[in-house]
Coordinates of C-alpha atoms in Angstrom, one line a residue:
Chain A
X1 CA 94.6 50.4 52.6
X2 CA 94.6 48.7 49.2
X3 CA 91.2 47.0 49.9
X4 CA 89.7 50.5 49.8
X5 CA 92.0 52.2 47.4
X6 CA 91.7 49.7 44.5
X7 CA 87.9 49.6 44.4
X8 CA 87.7 53.3 44.7
X9 CA 90.2 53.8 41.9
X10 CA 88.5 51.2 39.7
X11 CA 85.0 52.6 40.0
X12 CA 86.2 56.2 39.9
X13 CA 88.3 55.4 36.9
X14 CA 85.4 53.7 35.2
X15 CA 83.2 56.6 35.9
X16 CA 85.8 59.1 34.6
X17 CA 86.3 57.1 31.4
X18 CA 82.6 56.9 30.8
X19 CA 82.3 60.6 31.6
X20 CA 85.0 61.6 29.1
X21 CA 83.5 59.3 26.4
X22 CA 80.0 60.8 26.9
X23 CA 81.4 64.4 27.0
X24 CA 83.2 63.7 23.7
X25 CA 80.2 61.9 22.2
X26 CA 77.8 64.8 23.1
X27 CA 80.1 67.1 21.1
X28 CA 80.7 64.7 18.3
X29 CA 77.1 63.5 17.8
X30 CA 75.5 66.8 18.6
X31 CA 72.4 67.2 16.5
X32 CA 71.3 70.7 15.9
X33 CA 67.7 71.2 16.9
X34 CA 66.1 74.5 15.8
X35 CA 65.7 76.5 19.0
X36 CA 62.4 77.8 17.6
X37 CA 60.9 74.3 18.1
X38 CA 61.7 74.4 21.8
X39 CA 60.3 77.9 22.1
X40 CA 57.1 77.0 20.4
X41 CA 56.7 73.8 22.5
X42 CA 56.9 75.9 25.6
X43 CA 54.2 78.3 24.4
X44 CA 51.7 75.5 23.3
X45 CA 49.3 74.4 26.0
X46 CA 50.7 70.8 26.2
X47 CA 47.3 69.3 26.2
X48 CA 48.3 67.0 23.3
X49 CA 44.7 67.0 22.2
X50 CA 45.5 66.5 18.5
X51 CA 43.1 69.2 17.4
X52 CA 45.7 70.6 15.0
X53 CA 45.9 67.2 13.3
X54 CA 49.6 66.7 14.3
X55 CA 50.8 64.1 16.8
X56 CA 50.8 66.2 19.9
X57 CA 52.1 69.7 20.7
X58 CA 55.7 68.7 20.0
X59 CA 54.7 67.3 16.6
X60 CA 52.9 70.5 15.8
X61 CA 55.9 72.7 16.8
X62 CA 58.1 70.5 14.6
X63 CA 55.6 70.9 11.7
X64 CA 55.5 74.7 12.0
X65 CA 59.3 75.1 11.9
X66 CA 60.2 72.3 9.5
X67 CA 57.2 72.2 7.1
X68 CA 55.8 75.6 7.5
X69 CA 52.4 74.6 9.0
X70 CA 50.0 77.4 9.8
X71 CA 50.6 79.1 13.1
X72 CA 46.9 79.4 14.1
X73 CA 45.9 75.7 14.2
X74 CA 46.0 75.4 18.0
X75 CA 42.4 75.6 19.1
X76 CA 43.0 75.4 22.9
X77 CA 45.7 78.1 22.8
X78 CA 43.5 80.3 20.7
X79 CA 44.5 83.7 19.4
X80 CA 47.0 84.4 22.1
X81 CA 49.2 81.4 21.4
X82 CA 48.8 82.0 17.6
X83 CA 50.1 85.5 18.1
X84 CA 53.1 84.4 20.1
X85 CA 54.0 81.7 17.6
X86 CA 53.6 84.2 14.7
X87 CA 56.0 86.4 16.5
X88 CA 58.6 83.6 16.8
X89 CA 58.2 82.6 13.2
X90 CA 58.1 86.2 12.0
X91 CA 55.0 85.8 10.0
X92 CA 51.9 87.9 10.1
X93 CA 48.8 86.5 11.6
X94 CA 45.4 86.4 10.1
X95 CA 43.1 86.1 13.2
X96 CA 40.9 83.1 13.3
X97 CA 37.6 83.2 15.0
X98 CA 37.1 80.8 17.9
X99 CA 35.0 77.8 17.1
X100 CA 32.7 76.0 19.5
X101 CA 31.0 72.7 19.4
X102 CA 27.3 72.6 18.6
X103 CA 25.3 69.4 19.1
X104 CA 22.8 69.0 16.4
X105 CA 20.2 67.0 18.3
X106 CA 17.7 68.1 21.0
X107 CA 16.8 64.6 22.0
X108 CA 19.0 62.2 23.9
X109 CA 18.1 62.6 27.6
X110 CA 16.2 60.4 30.1
X111 CA 12.8 62.1 29.5
X112 CA 12.8 63.2 25.9
X113 CA 14.0 60.1 24.0
X114 CA 11.7 57.6 22.3
X115 CA 13.2 54.2 22.9
X116 CA 13.0 51.0 20.8
X117 CA 14.6 48.9 23.6
X118 CA 16.6 49.4 26.7
X119 CA 20.4 49.3 26.1
X120 CA 22.5 47.6 28.8
X121 CA 25.9 47.0 27.4
X122 CA 29.3 48.5 27.1
X123 CA 29.2 52.1 28.3
X124 CA 30.0 53.7 25.0
X125 CA 28.1 55.4 22.2
X126 CA 30.0 53.7 19.5
X127 CA 28.9 50.3 20.9
X128 CA 25.3 51.4 21.6
X129 CA 24.9 52.9 18.1
X130 CA 26.0 49.7 16.3
X131 CA 23.5 47.3 18.0
X132 CA 20.3 47.0 16.0
X133 CA 20.5 50.6 14.9
X134 CA 20.8 52.0 18.4
X135 CA 18.4 51.9 21.3
X136 CA 16.4 55.0 20.4
X137 CA 13.8 55.1 17.7
X138 CA 15.5 57.9 15.8
X139 CA 18.5 56.2 14.1
X140 CA 20.2 59.6 13.6
X141 CA 19.9 60.9 17.2
X142 CA 22.0 60.9 20.3
X143 CA 22.2 57.5 22.2
X144 CA 23.6 59.3 25.3
X145 CA 26.4 57.1 26.5
X146 CA 28.4 60.3 26.7
X147 CA 31.4 59.5 24.5
X148 CA 31.6 63.2 23.8
X149 CA 31.7 64.2 27.5
X150 CA 34.5 61.6 28.1
X151 CA 36.4 62.9 25.1
X152 CA 36.4 66.5 26.3
X153 CA 39.6 67.5 28.0
X154 CA 38.6 71.0 28.8
X155 CA 35.5 70.4 31.0
X156 CA 33.3 72.0 28.3
X157 CA 30.6 69.3 28.1
X158 CA 28.3 68.8 31.0
X159 CA 25.4 66.5 31.6
X160 CA 22.2 68.1 32.9
X161 CA 19.8 66.4 35.4
X162 CA 17.7 65.2 32.4
X163 CA 20.8 63.5 30.9
X164 CA 21.2 66.1 28.2
X165 CA 24.6 67.3 27.1
X166 CA 25.4 71.0 27.3
X167 CA 28.3 72.8 25.7
X168 CA 29.9 75.3 28.0
X169 CA 30.8 78.0 25.5
X170 CA 33.4 79.6 27.7
X171 CA 35.3 76.4 28.2
X172 CA 35.0 75.0 24.7
X173 CA 38.2 75.5 22.8
X174 CA 36.9 74.0 19.5
X175 CA 39.6 71.2 19.5
X176 CA 37.2 68.8 17.9
X177 CA 37.7 65.9 20.2
X178 CA 34.0 65.4 20.7
X179 CA 33.3 65.7 17.0
X180 CA 35.5 62.7 16.4
X181 CA 34.1 60.8 19.4
X182 CA 30.4 61.0 18.3
X183 CA 29.6 57.9 16.2
X184 CA 26.5 59.6 14.8
X185 CA 28.3 62.8 13.7
X186 CA 26.0 65.0 15.7
X187 CA 28.6 67.6 16.7
X188 CA 29.9 70.3 14.5
X189 CA 32.4 73.1 15.1
X190 CA 30.8 76.5 14.4
X191 CA 32.3 80.0 14.8
X192 CA 31.2 81.4 18.1
X193 CA 29.6 84.5 16.5
X194 CA 27.0 82.3 14.7
X195 CA 24.0 82.1 17.1
X196 CA 21.4 80.2 15.1
X197 CA 21.6 76.4 14.8
X198 CA 19.5 73.6 13.4
X199 CA 19.4 71.1 16.3
X200 CA 18.4 68.0 14.4
X201 CA 20.4 65.5 12.3
X202 CA 17.5 63.3 11.1
X203 CA 17.6 62.4 7.4
X204 CA 14.3 60.6 7.8
X205 CA 11.2 61.8 5.9
X206 CA 9.1 64.3 7.8
X207 CA 6.4 62.1 9.4
X208 CA 8.9 59.4 10.4
X209 CA 11.4 62.0 11.7
X210 CA 8.7 63.6 13.9
X211 CA 7.4 60.3 15.2
X212 CA 10.8 58.9 16.2
X213 CA 12.0 62.1 17.9
X214 CA 11.3 61.9 21.6
X215 CA 11.4 65.7 21.9
X216 CA 9.1 66.4 18.9
X217 CA 11.7 68.8 17.6
X218 CA 12.8 67.0 14.5
X219 CA 13.4 68.7 11.2
X220 CA 10.6 67.6 8.9
X221 CA 12.1 69.3 5.8
X222 CA 9.1 71.5 5.3
X223 CA 11.2 74.1 3.6
X224 CA 9.8 77.2 5.5
X225 CA 13.2 78.2 6.7
X226 CA 14.6 77.9 3.2
X227 CA 11.9 80.2 1.8
X228 CA 12.2 82.8 4.6
X229 CA 16.0 83.0 4.8
X230 CA 17.0 86.4 3.5
X231 CA 20.5 85.3 2.5
X232 CA 19.7 81.8 1.0
X233 CA 21.9 80.3 3.6
X234 CA 19.7 77.3 4.3
X235 CA 19.4 74.3 2.0
X236 CA 17.6 71.0 2.4
X237 CA 19.7 68.0 1.7
X238 CA 18.4 64.5 2.3
X239 CA 15.3 65.7 4.3
X240 CA 17.4 67.8 6.6
X241 CA 17.8 71.6 6.6
X242 CA 21.5 72.7 6.8
X243 CA 22.8 76.2 7.4
X244 CA 25.7 77.5 5.4
X245 CA 27.4 79.5 8.2
X246 CA 29.4 81.5 5.7
X247 CA 26.1 83.1 4.6
X248 CA 24.2 83.2 7.8
X249 CA 23.7 86.6 9.3
X250 CA 22.1 85.5 12.6
X251 CA 18.7 87.1 11.7
X252 CA 16.9 84.3 13.4
X253 CA 13.9 84.4 11.0
X254 CA 14.3 80.7 10.4
X255 CA 14.0 79.9 14.1
X256 CA 10.8 81.9 14.3
X257 CA 9.1 80.2 11.4
X258 CA 10.2 76.6 12.1
X259 CA 7.0 74.7 13.0
X260 CA 8.8 72.0 15.0
X261 CA 11.2 74.3 16.8
X262 CA 14.1 72.3 15.4
X263 CA 16.1 75.6 14.9
X264 CA 17.5 77.2 18.0
X265 CA 18.1 81.0 18.3
X266 CA 20.7 81.6 20.9
X267 CA 20.3 85.4 20.6
X268 CA 17.0 85.3 22.4
X269 CA 15.6 87.5 23.9
X270 CA 16.3 89.6 20.8
X271 CA 16.5 93.4 21.0
X272 CA 15.7 95.9 18.4
X273 CA 17.9 98.5 16.7
X274 CA 17.7 102.2 17.4
X275 CA 19.5 104.9 15.4
X276 CA 20.6 107.9 17.3
X277 CA 19.7 110.7 14.9
X278 CA 22.3 113.1 16.2
X279 CA 25.1 110.7 15.2
X280 CA 23.6 109.4 12.0
X281 CA 25.1 111.0 8.9
X282 CA 22.7 109.3 6.4
X283 CA 25.2 107.1 4.7
X284 CA 22.6 104.5 3.9
X285 CA 25.0 101.6 4.7
X286 CA 22.7 100.2 7.4
X287 CA 19.6 100.3 5.1
X288 CA 21.5 98.4 2.4
X289 CA 22.8 95.8 4.9
X290 CA 19.4 95.2 6.7
X291 CA 18.1 91.8 5.7
X292 CA 14.5 92.7 6.2
X293 CA 14.4 96.3 4.9
X294 CA 13.5 97.6 8.3
X295 CA 15.6 100.8 7.9
X296 CA 14.5 103.7 5.7
X297 CA 15.7 107.2 5.1
X298 CA 17.1 109.4 2.4
X299 CA 20.8 110.0 1.7
X300 CA 22.4 112.5 4.1
X301 CA 19.3 112.5 6.3
X302 CA 19.0 110.6 9.6
X303 CA 17.6 107.1 9.1
X304 CA 14.9 105.3 11.0
X305 CA 14.3 101.7 12.0
X306 CA 10.8 100.3 11.7
X307 CA 10.5 98.4 15.0
X308 CA 7.7 96.1 13.5
X309 CA 10.1 94.8 10.9
X310 CA 13.4 94.7 12.9
X311 CA 14.4 91.2 13.7
X312 CA 17.3 92.1 16.0
X313 CA 20.1 90.6 14.0
X314 CA 22.6 93.3 14.9
X315 CA 23.9 93.4 11.3
X316 CA 23.4 97.2 11.1
X317 CA 25.2 97.8 14.4
X318 CA 28.3 96.2 13.0
X319 CA 27.9 98.0 9.7
X320 CA 27.4 101.6 10.9
X321 CA 30.7 103.5 10.5
X322 CA 29.6 106.1 13.1
X323 CA 28.5 103.7 15.8
X324 CA 25.1 105.5 15.7
X325 CA 23.1 102.3 16.1
X326 CA 22.3 100.8 19.5
X327 CA 20.4 97.6 20.4
X328 CA 17.7 98.4 22.9
X329 CA 14.9 96.5 24.6
X330 CA 11.9 95.6 22.4
X331 CA 9.3 98.3 22.4
X332 CA 11.5 101.0 23.9
X333 CA 12.4 102.6 20.6
X334 CA 9.2 104.7 20.5
X335 CA 10.0 106.3 23.8
X336 CA 13.6 107.0 22.8
X337 CA 12.5 108.6 19.6
X338 CA 10.3 111.0 21.5
X339 CA 13.2 112.0 23.7
X340 CA 15.2 113.0 20.6
Chain B
X1 CA 72.8 21.3 15.3
X2 CA 73.4 20.8 19.0
X3 CA 74.1 24.5 19.3
X4 CA 70.9 25.5 17.6
X5 CA 69.0 23.2 20.0
X6 CA 70.8 25.0 22.8
X7 CA 69.7 28.4 21.5
X8 CA 66.1 27.2 21.2
X9 CA 66.1 25.9 24.7
X10 CA 67.6 29.2 25.9
X11 CA 64.9 31.1 24.0
X12 CA 62.0 29.1 25.5
X13 CA 63.4 29.2 29.0
X14 CA 64.1 33.0 29.1
X15 CA 60.9 34.0 27.2
X16 CA 58.4 31.7 28.9
X17 CA 59.8 29.8 31.9
X18 CA 61.9 32.5 33.5
X19 CA 60.1 35.4 32.0
X20 CA 61.6 38.6 33.4
X21 CA 58.4 40.3 34.3
X22 CA 56.1 37.5 35.3
X23 CA 58.4 35.0 37.1
X24 CA 61.3 37.1 38.1
X25 CA 59.3 40.2 38.7
X26 CA 61.9 42.5 37.2
X27 CA 61.0 45.6 35.1
X28 CA 57.5 46.0 36.6
X29 CA 57.6 49.8 36.3
X30 CA 57.5 50.0 32.5
X31 CA 55.3 46.9 32.5
X32 CA 52.5 48.8 34.3
X33 CA 53.5 52.3 33.1
X34 CA 53.9 51.9 29.3
X35 CA 51.2 49.3 28.7
X36 CA 48.3 51.6 28.1
X37 CA 48.7 51.7 24.3
X38 CA 49.8 49.0 21.9
X39 CA 51.9 51.3 19.9
X40 CA 54.0 52.7 22.7
X41 CA 54.3 49.2 24.3
X42 CA 55.8 48.0 21.0
X43 CA 58.3 50.9 20.9
X44 CA 59.3 50.3 24.5
X45 CA 59.6 46.5 23.9
X46 CA 62.0 47.1 21.0
X47 CA 64.1 49.5 23.0
X48 CA 64.3 47.0 25.9
X49 CA 65.4 44.1 23.6
X50 CA 68.1 46.3 22.1
X51 CA 69.4 47.6 25.4
X52 CA 69.3 44.3 27.2
X53 CA 71.3 42.6 24.4
X54 CA 74.1 45.2 24.4
X55 CA 74.1 45.7 28.1
X56 CA 74.6 41.9 28.5
X57 CA 77.6 42.1 26.2
X58 CA 79.2 45.1 27.9
X59 CA 78.6 44.1 31.5
X60 CA 80.0 40.6 30.7
X61 CA 83.2 42.2 29.4
X62 CA 83.5 44.6 32.4
X63 CA 83.0 41.6 34.7
X64 CA 85.5 39.3 32.9
X65 CA 88.3 41.8 32.2
X66 CA 88.0 44.3 35.0
X67 CA 86.3 42.9 38.1
X68 CA 87.5 39.2 38.1
X69 CA 91.2 40.0 37.5
X70 CA 91.1 42.6 40.4
X71 CA 89.1 40.3 42.6
X72 CA 86.4 42.9 43.0
X73 CA 83.3 40.9 42.1
X74 CA 81.4 42.4 45.0
X75 CA 81.3 45.7 43.1
X76 CA 79.2 44.1 40.4
X77 CA 76.0 46.0 41.1
X78 CA 77.5 49.5 41.2
X79 CA 79.8 48.9 38.3
X80 CA 77.0 47.5 36.1
X81 CA 74.7 50.4 36.9
X82 CA 77.4 52.8 35.9
X83 CA 78.1 50.9 32.7
X84 CA 74.5 50.5 31.7
X85 CA 73.7 54.2 32.4
X86 CA 76.7 55.4 30.4
X87 CA 76.0 52.9 27.6
X88 CA 72.4 53.9 27.1
X89 CA 73.3 57.6 27.1
X90 CA 76.0 56.9 24.5
X91 CA 73.7 54.8 22.3
X92 CA 71.0 57.4 22.5
X93 CA 73.3 60.1 21.2
X94 CA 74.8 57.8 18.6
X95 CA 71.4 56.8 17.2
X96 CA 70.1 60.4 17.2
X97 CA 73.0 61.4 15.0
X98 CA 73.3 58.3 12.8
X99 CA 69.8 57.0 12.4
X100 CA 67.2 59.7 13.0
X101 CA 64.3 57.4 11.9
X102 CA 65.3 54.8 14.5
X103 CA 65.7 57.5 17.1
X104 CA 62.2 58.7 16.5
X105 CA 60.7 55.3 17.2
X106 CA 63.1 54.3 20.1
X107 CA 64.4 57.6 21.3
X108 CA 61.7 58.5 23.8
X109 CA 62.0 55.1 25.5
X110 CA 65.8 54.8 25.8
X111 CA 66.3 57.2 28.7
X112 CA 63.4 55.4 30.5
X113 CA 65.2 52.1 30.6
X114 CA 68.6 53.4 31.7
X115 CA 67.9 52.2 35.3
X116 CA 65.4 49.5 34.5
X117 CA 66.0 46.6 36.8
X118 CA 65.3 44.1 34.1
X119 CA 68.4 45.4 32.3
X120 CA 70.5 45.3 35.5
X121 CA 68.9 42.0 36.3
X122 CA 69.9 40.3 33.1
X123 CA 73.5 41.4 33.6
X124 CA 73.7 40.0 37.1
X125 CA 71.9 36.8 36.1
X126 CA 74.3 36.2 33.3
X127 CA 77.2 36.3 35.7
X128 CA 75.5 34.2 38.4
X129 CA 74.6 31.5 35.8
X130 CA 78.2 31.5 34.5
X131 CA 77.2 32.0 30.9
X132 CA 79.8 32.7 28.3
X133 CA 80.0 35.9 26.2
X134 CA 77.8 34.7 23.4
X135 CA 75.2 33.1 25.6
X136 CA 75.0 36.2 27.7
X137 CA 74.0 38.3 24.7
X138 CA 71.5 35.7 23.7
X139 CA 70.1 35.6 27.2
X140 CA 69.7 39.3 27.1
X141 CA 68.1 39.3 23.7
X142 CA 65.6 36.6 24.6
X143 CA 64.9 38.2 28.0
X144 CA 64.0 41.3 26.1
X145 CA 61.8 39.4 23.7
X146 CA 60.0 37.8 26.7
X147 CA 59.5 41.3 28.3
X148 CA 58.1 42.6 25.0
X149 CA 55.7 39.7 24.6
X150 CA 54.3 40.2 28.1
X151 CA 54.2 44.0 27.6
X152 CA 52.2 43.6 24.4
X153 CA 49.8 41.1 25.9
X154 CA 49.2 43.5 28.8
X155 CA 48.7 46.5 26.5
X156 CA 46.2 44.4 24.4
X157 CA 44.2 43.5 27.5
X158 CA 44.3 47.1 28.8
X159 CA 43.1 48.5 25.5
X160 CA 40.1 46.2 25.7
X161 CA 39.6 47.1 29.4
X162 CA 39.1 50.7 28.3
X163 CA 35.8 49.6 26.8
X164 CA 34.7 47.5 29.8
X165 CA 32.6 48.7 32.7
X166 CA 34.9 48.4 35.7
X167 CA 33.7 49.2 39.2
X168 CA 34.8 52.6 40.2
X169 CA 37.1 51.6 43.0
X170 CA 38.8 49.1 40.7
X171 CA 39.4 51.4 37.8
X172 CA 42.9 52.1 36.5
X173 CA 45.8 50.7 38.5
X174 CA 44.0 48.2 40.8
X175 CA 42.5 46.2 37.9
X176 CA 45.8 46.4 36.0
X177 CA 47.6 44.9 39.0
X178 CA 45.0 42.1 39.3
X179 CA 45.4 41.3 35.6
X180 CA 49.2 41.3 36.1
X181 CA 48.7 38.7 38.9
X182 CA 46.4 36.6 36.7
X183 CA 49.0 36.7 33.9
X184 CA 51.8 35.7 36.3
X185 CA 49.6 32.7 37.5
X186 CA 49.2 31.7 33.8
X187 CA 52.9 31.9 33.2
X188 CA 53.5 29.7 36.3
X189 CA 52.2 26.9 34.1
X190 CA 55.4 27.1 32.1
X191 CA 57.5 26.3 35.2
X192 CA 56.7 22.6 34.8
X193 CA 58.4 22.4 31.4
X194 CA 61.4 20.3 31.3
X195 CA 63.9 21.1 28.5
X196 CA 67.1 19.5 27.3

């Protein structure tokens, strides 16, 4: 009997003693953790992408509660998560527009890259770009070893048949992982509502830039876009045109005047504005906002859009307080006007 | 002087010759699991050194003052598991309260090693080799150092491996296991060392 009883008592006693000690210790050494931190952690997407610049989701939650970090820094979670965190923290939320990644280079595929030599090395952009200025002739362009695609956790970057990289705007959360991964800094985060982008990063002088671009779509710093921009949003710095997105109104004029097609207009095909006269109260806001003076009309009288001048930027649609302006197919305004 | 020499011999033998991971094959789970990044490998290593040293001390006491007097040495394994698990839990709570900075660097790894077989292994080996109390602690400490060394080496290799072009079927765990095998072969070279 004792051969069973003694071991059972010993182990049981040991376990009981440890149990009591631990139970006591958990009370004695209890560290109060703010329950808000746990709540926020459960809301965050747990991708630990680091887009908020804190070490992981738990680190961000900690920073929100302890150091009062902003509640809308989680790019993958977007507005929804920011709203929930704001509710927990009891702060009001200023909505932040979603950013997406834009690759400022149209070269970098199997068929549209001018090569200096064939690169056969470690499968990484960082490595390819450091060897003899990179394998392609343009020392600013994409070396397509796809570090950006590998860095993307949200399946937002895809490789086409030509070896080009495409950003899937629905999947892109604007976390910035690809921005950090690109050794040539070709990728930038841009608010999703901005639809006109300069897709070149070459700081070479015009002729060299054009020659070394395998796609012939280099920015040659001719300055046409700068001259034609109605809001002075474009400047040329180091032989490269750069859009100041805080001023850009999506008019797309720069894209239509660019001789090398270095500027992409993602609003194509553009429509034109049409003012429904029965709804227009003649407030003149649209005429004032129109970047190309395509809208005319007197105060308190219905306004009209000149279809020849309209560039389809949709600025007037957003400006109209009565929602009297509609975007219609090009050339259909004349017919609509007759109906009225 | 003689004692210092003894300690040195013990250090070399438990770090290199009888390395816990590569010649005793204990603690393989964290060795393969936590060796992807050098930072976390270092944190894990420090936690293992710490736990192995105090676990050696406590299990030796349990063995000498509880199991041997009652003649229940055959309960070693279960008693040690119980002791180590409770000890690690207690230490985790204690550190969280008294040294938050230390808890931040070690904390995440502590629960992971509660049932690590390297920790249980060192306790059993101490008893089997009839080491005294102080030697047991030293053995645990140096065993942990050996574990950390190998873990850091592995993490270093695997960080470089990230950049290498590995055939698709070999990517990830297969290549890691092959590297572990090569390292074990290399450590076999220490087996010929004769000390003391």
